[in-house]
XYZ file of C-alpha atoms in Angstrom:
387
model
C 0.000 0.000 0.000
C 0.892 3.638 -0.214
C 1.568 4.018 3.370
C 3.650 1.459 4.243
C 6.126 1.902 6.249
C 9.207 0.054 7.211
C 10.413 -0.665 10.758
C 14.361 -1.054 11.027
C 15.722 -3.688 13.139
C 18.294 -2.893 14.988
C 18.939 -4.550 18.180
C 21.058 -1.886 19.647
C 18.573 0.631 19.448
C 15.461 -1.518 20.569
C 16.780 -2.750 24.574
C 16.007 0.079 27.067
C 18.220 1.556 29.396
C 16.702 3.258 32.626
C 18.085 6.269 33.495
C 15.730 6.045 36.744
C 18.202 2.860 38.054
C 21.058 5.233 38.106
C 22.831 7.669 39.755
C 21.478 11.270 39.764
C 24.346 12.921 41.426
C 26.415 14.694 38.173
C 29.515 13.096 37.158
C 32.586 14.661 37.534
C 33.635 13.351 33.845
C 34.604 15.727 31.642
C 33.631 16.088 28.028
C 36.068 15.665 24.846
C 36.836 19.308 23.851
C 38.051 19.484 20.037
C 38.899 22.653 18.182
C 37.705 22.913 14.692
C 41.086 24.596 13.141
C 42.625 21.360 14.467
C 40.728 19.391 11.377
C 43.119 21.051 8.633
C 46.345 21.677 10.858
C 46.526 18.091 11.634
C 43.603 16.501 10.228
C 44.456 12.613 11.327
C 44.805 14.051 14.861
C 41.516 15.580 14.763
C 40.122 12.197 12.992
C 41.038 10.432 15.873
C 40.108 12.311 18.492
C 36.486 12.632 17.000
C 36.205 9.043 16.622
C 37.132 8.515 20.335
C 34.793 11.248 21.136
C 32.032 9.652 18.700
C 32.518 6.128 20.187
C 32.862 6.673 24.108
C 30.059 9.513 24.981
C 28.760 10.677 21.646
C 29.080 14.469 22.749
C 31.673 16.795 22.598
C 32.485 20.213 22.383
C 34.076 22.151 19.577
C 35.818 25.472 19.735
C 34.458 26.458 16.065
C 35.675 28.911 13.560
C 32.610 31.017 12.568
C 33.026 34.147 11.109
C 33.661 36.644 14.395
C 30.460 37.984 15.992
C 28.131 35.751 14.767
C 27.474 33.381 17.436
C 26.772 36.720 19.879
C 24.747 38.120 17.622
C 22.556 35.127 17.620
C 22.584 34.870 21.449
C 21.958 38.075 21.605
C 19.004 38.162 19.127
C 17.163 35.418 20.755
C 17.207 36.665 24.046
C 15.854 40.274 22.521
C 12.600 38.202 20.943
C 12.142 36.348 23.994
C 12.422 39.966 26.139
C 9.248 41.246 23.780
C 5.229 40.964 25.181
C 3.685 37.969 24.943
C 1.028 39.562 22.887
C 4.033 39.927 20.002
C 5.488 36.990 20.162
C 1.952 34.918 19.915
C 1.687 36.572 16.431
C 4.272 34.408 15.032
C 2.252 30.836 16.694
C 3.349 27.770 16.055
C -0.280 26.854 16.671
C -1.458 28.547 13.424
C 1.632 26.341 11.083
C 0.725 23.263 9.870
C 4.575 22.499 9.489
C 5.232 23.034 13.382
C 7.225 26.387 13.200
C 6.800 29.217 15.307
C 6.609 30.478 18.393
C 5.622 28.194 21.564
C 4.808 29.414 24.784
C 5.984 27.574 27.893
C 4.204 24.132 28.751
C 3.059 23.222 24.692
C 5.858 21.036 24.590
C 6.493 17.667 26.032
C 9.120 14.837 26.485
C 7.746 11.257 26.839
C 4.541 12.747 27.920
C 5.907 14.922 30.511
C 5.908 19.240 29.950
C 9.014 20.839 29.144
C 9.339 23.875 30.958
C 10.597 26.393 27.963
C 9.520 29.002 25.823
C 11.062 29.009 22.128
C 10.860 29.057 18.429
C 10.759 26.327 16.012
C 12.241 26.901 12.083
C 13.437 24.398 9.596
C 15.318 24.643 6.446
C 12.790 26.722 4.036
C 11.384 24.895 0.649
C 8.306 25.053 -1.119
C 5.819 23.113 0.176
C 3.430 20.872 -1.724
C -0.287 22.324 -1.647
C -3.220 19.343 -0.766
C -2.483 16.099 0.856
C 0.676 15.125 -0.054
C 2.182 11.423 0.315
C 4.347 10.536 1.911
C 3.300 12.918 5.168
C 6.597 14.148 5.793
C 6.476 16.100 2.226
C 4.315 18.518 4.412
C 7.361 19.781 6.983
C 8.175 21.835 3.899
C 7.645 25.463 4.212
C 8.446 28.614 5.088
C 9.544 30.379 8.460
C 7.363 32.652 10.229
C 9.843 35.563 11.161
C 8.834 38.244 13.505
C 8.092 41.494 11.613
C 8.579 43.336 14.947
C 12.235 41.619 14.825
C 13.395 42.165 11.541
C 17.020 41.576 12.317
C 16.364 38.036 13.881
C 16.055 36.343 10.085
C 18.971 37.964 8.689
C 20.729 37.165 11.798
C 19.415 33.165 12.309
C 19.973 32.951 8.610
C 23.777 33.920 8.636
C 24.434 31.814 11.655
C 22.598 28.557 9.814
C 24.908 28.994 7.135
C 27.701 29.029 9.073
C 26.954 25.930 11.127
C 25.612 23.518 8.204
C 29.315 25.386 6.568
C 30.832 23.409 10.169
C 28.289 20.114 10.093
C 29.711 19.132 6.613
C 33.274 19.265 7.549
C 32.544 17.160 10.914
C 30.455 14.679 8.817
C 33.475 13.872 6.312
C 35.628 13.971 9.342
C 32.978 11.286 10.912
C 33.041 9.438 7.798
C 37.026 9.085 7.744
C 37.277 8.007 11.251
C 35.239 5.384 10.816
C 38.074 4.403 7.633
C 35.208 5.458 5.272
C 36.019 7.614 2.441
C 35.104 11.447 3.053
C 31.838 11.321 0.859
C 30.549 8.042 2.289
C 27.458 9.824 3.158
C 26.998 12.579 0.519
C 24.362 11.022 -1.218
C 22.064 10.894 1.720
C 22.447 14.621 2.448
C 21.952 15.305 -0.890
C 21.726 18.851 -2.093
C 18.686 19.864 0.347
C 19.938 18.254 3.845
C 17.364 18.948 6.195
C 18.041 21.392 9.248
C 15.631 22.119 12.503
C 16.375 24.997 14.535
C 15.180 26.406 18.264
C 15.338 29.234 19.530
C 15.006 28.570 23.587
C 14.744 30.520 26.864
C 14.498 28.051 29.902
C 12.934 30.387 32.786
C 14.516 29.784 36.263
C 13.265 28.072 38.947
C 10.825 30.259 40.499
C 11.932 31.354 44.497
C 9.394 29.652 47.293
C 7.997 33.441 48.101
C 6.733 33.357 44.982
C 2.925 34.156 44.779
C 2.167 34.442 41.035
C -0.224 31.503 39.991
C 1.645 30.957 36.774
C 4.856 30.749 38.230
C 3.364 28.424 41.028
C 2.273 25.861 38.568
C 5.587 26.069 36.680
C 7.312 25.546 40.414
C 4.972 22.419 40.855
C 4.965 19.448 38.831
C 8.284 18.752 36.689
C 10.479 19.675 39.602
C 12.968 21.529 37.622
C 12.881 19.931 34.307
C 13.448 22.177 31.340
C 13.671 18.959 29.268
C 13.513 15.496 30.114
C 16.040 13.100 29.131
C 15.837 12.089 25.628
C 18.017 11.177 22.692
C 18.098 13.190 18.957
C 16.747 11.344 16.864
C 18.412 13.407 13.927
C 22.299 12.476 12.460
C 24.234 15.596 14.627
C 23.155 18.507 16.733
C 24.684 21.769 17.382
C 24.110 23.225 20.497
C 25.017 27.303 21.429
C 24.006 28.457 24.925
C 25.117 31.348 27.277
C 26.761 30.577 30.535
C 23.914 30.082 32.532
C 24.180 25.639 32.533
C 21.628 23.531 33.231
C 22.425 20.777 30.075
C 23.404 17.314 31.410
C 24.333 14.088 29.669
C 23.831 10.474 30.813
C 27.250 8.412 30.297
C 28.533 4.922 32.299
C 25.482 5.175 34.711
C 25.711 9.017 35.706
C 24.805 11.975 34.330
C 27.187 14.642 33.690
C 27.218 18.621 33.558
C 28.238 19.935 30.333
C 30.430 22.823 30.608
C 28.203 26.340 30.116
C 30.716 27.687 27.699
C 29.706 30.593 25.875
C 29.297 31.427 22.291
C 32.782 30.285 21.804
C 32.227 26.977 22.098
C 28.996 24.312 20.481
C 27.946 21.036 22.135
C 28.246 18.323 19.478
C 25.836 15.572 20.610
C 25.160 12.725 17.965
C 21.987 11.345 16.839
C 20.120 8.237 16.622
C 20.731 8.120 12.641
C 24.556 7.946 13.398
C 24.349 5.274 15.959
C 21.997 3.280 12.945
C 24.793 4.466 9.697
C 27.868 3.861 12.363
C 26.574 0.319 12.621
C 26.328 1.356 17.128
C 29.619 1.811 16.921
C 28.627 5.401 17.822
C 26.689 6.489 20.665
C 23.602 9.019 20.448
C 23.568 9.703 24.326
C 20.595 10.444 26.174
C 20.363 13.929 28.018
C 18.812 16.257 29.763
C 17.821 20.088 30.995
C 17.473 20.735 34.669
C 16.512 24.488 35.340
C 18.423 26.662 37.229
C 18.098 28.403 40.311
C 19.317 32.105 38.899
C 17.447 35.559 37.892
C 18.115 34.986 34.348
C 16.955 32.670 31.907
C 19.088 29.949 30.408
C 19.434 30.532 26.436
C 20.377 27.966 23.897
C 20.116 27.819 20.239
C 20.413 23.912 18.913
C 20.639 23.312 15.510
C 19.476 19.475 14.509
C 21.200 18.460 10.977
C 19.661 16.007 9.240
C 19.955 13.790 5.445
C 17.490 14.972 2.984
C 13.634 14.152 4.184
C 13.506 11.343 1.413
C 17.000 9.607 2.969
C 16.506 6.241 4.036
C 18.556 5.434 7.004
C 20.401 1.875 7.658
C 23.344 0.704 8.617
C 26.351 1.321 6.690
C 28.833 -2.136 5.264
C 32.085 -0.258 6.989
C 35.104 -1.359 5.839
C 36.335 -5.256 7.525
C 32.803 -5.107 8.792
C 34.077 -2.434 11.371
C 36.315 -4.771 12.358
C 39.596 -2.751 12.502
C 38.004 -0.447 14.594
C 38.895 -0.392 18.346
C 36.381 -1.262 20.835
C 36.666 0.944 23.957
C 33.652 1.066 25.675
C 32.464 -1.533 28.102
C 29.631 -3.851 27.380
C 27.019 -2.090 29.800
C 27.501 0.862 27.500
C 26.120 -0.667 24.397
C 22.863 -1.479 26.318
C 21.889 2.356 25.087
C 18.591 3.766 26.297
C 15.511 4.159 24.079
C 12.202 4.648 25.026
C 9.983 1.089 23.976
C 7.810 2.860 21.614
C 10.887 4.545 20.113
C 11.184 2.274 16.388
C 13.166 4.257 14.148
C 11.474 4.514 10.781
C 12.551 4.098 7.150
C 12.750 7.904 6.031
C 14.766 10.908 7.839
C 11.167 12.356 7.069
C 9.038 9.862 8.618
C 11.026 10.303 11.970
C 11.042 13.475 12.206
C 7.299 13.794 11.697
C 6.917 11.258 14.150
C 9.014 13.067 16.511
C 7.176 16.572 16.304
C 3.630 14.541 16.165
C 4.540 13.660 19.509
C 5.932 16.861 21.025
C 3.121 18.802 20.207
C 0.074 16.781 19.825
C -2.265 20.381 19.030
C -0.993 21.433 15.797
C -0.737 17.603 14.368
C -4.535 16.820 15.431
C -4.954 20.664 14.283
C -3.558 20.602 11.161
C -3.266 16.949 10.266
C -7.080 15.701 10.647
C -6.290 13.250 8.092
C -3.276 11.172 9.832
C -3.306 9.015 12.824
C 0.018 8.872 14.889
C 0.282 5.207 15.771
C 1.916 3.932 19.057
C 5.065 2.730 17.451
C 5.506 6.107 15.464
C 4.379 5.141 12.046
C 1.578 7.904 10.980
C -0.838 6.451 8.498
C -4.296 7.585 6.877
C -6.730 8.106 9.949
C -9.124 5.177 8.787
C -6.439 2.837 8.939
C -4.905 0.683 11.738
């Protein structure tokens, strides 16, 4: 049938891990810090170093090399939209896109059924969309962004910085590629000319003090106890995370989860997604984490960047060269039982997945928008008369 849709096997990514067994006291561990410049100075050094990085925790940070100014600016920017009424930033909705972009206020968002505690802005890469009922359903992420006509600067600004990241996300993926004794174009026919990007803009309020008598901010006190996101992993192929120096990011790795390093714009957490695990064969680890609110004044701001194939890429393990063989094995046997949720199959498409994955963080706009779909328990979303 037209619909079908194809469940990959992969037994690494179907035996779940409970983070709930484990330690919640942060780790001490430190994270692999690269720098960027490194990749043409010395490029086997930096090769090797990524793979270790890739292989053992499956974050990192990199000290990049965008253009100067443009990572501030784009701090900067987001915390300005975030500063205007609410009234403002409501006309820019994400309730009023049928491709899930816009503006969301706090508590429209969820992890594994549970409310993030965040305000932000969803955009994706921009391509004309189909007009009807297209088939397959992920043909209808493509769109335009709604930008903020009382912002004007934030598009030009977003824009520049996209360019310069998905400029840094190709050079990591051939790096990727070689470390895993690939050559460096292994995967340029899945990314195609039209890879496909997801972006947030994100202001995680503090945790509101106990003399607090505001309703709202009583309810927002109340019931996550400090989650800004729950744990989770990307489901995408590599995510770019800048944030201010606020913290509040954790990452679960050898039973514990560990504090990343609130860096600045100086610096992006690398984190790698559930598609690399899949191409790398598990040989590389997309690593559950987290967002825990702080107790400051001042909002924590973060702007990931989620880089993905083309929507139309099918994702499945890669033949690597000796069968991956010849590639060391350094992390210990508890670590390959990785965490996934039960319902979590990955899906054929880069397209179906992430469909599936914004179906089920905001439930409105897909029953809004989407009357014609049914989001199945397993993730596959088929034609609302079938089952």
């Amino acid at each position: 049938r037209h619909h079908s849709t194809t469940l990959l096997s992969v037994p690494f990514l179907q035996e779940p891990f409970s983070l709930k067994d484990s330690s919640d006291i942060p780790s001490k561990m430190s994270l692999p810090f690269l720098d960027i410049r490194v990749l043409k100075q010395n490029p086997k050094q930096f090769v090797e170093k990524l793979r270790s990085a890739c292989h053992n925790i499956g974050f990192f940070l990199l000290k990049h090399d965008l253009p100067p100014g443009v990572a501030e600016r784009q701090l900067s920017e987001t915390r300005n939209f975030f500063q205007h009424p609410l009234s403002q930033k409501r006309s820019i909705s994400y309730e009023d896109n049928a491709t899930f972009r816009g503006y969301m206020e706090i508590g429209r968002e969820n992890t594994a059924g549970v409310t993030d505690t965040r305000e932000q802005v969803e955009y994706a890469a921009e391509e004309c969309g189909m007009s009807g009922r297209p088939w397959p359903p992920y043909e209808r992420l493509r769109g335009g962004n709604p930008w903020p006509a009382f912002q004007p600067n934030l598009q030009t600004q977003t824009n520049e910085y996209v360019d310069g990241v998905l400029d840094l996300a190709v050079r990591l993926r051939e790096a990727m590629c070689l470390s895993l004794g690939m050559e460096n174009n292994a995967l340029d026919d899945l990314f195609g000319k039209t890879p496909h990007w997801q972006l947030k803009l994100i202001s995680y309020p503090p945790i509101p003090s106990a003399d607090d008598t505001n309703d709202v901010v009583k309810e927002q006190r109340g019931s996550n106890k400090g989650q800004g996101v729950g744990a989770h992993t990307d489901s995408n192929f590599l995510t770019f995370v800048l944030q201010d120096t606020i913290g509040g990011l954790q990452v679960f790795s050898r039973g514990r989860w560990l504090n990343v390093p609130a860096t600045g714009p100086d610096v992006l957490v690398c984190n790698l997604g559930e598609q690399t695990e899949i191409l790398s064969n598990g040989y590389f680890l997309a690593t559950p984490h987290r967002v825990i609110r702080n107790s400051t004044k001042e909002p924590r701001t973060s702007v990931p960047i989620f880089y993905n194939p083309q929507l139309s890429a099918k994702i499945s393990p890669m033949m690597l060269p000796d069968g991956g063989k010849s590639l060391p094995w350094e992390r210990s046997s508890n670590d390959n039982k990785h965490w996934r949720m039960n319902n979590n199959d990955m899906l054929e498409t880069v397209g179906e997945n992430s469909f599936k994955s914004l179906a089920r963080s905001h439930p409105f706009v897909f029953q809004r928008h989407h009357k014609d779909l049914r989001l199945l328990e397993n993730g596959k979303i088929v034609p609302s008369g079938d089952s």
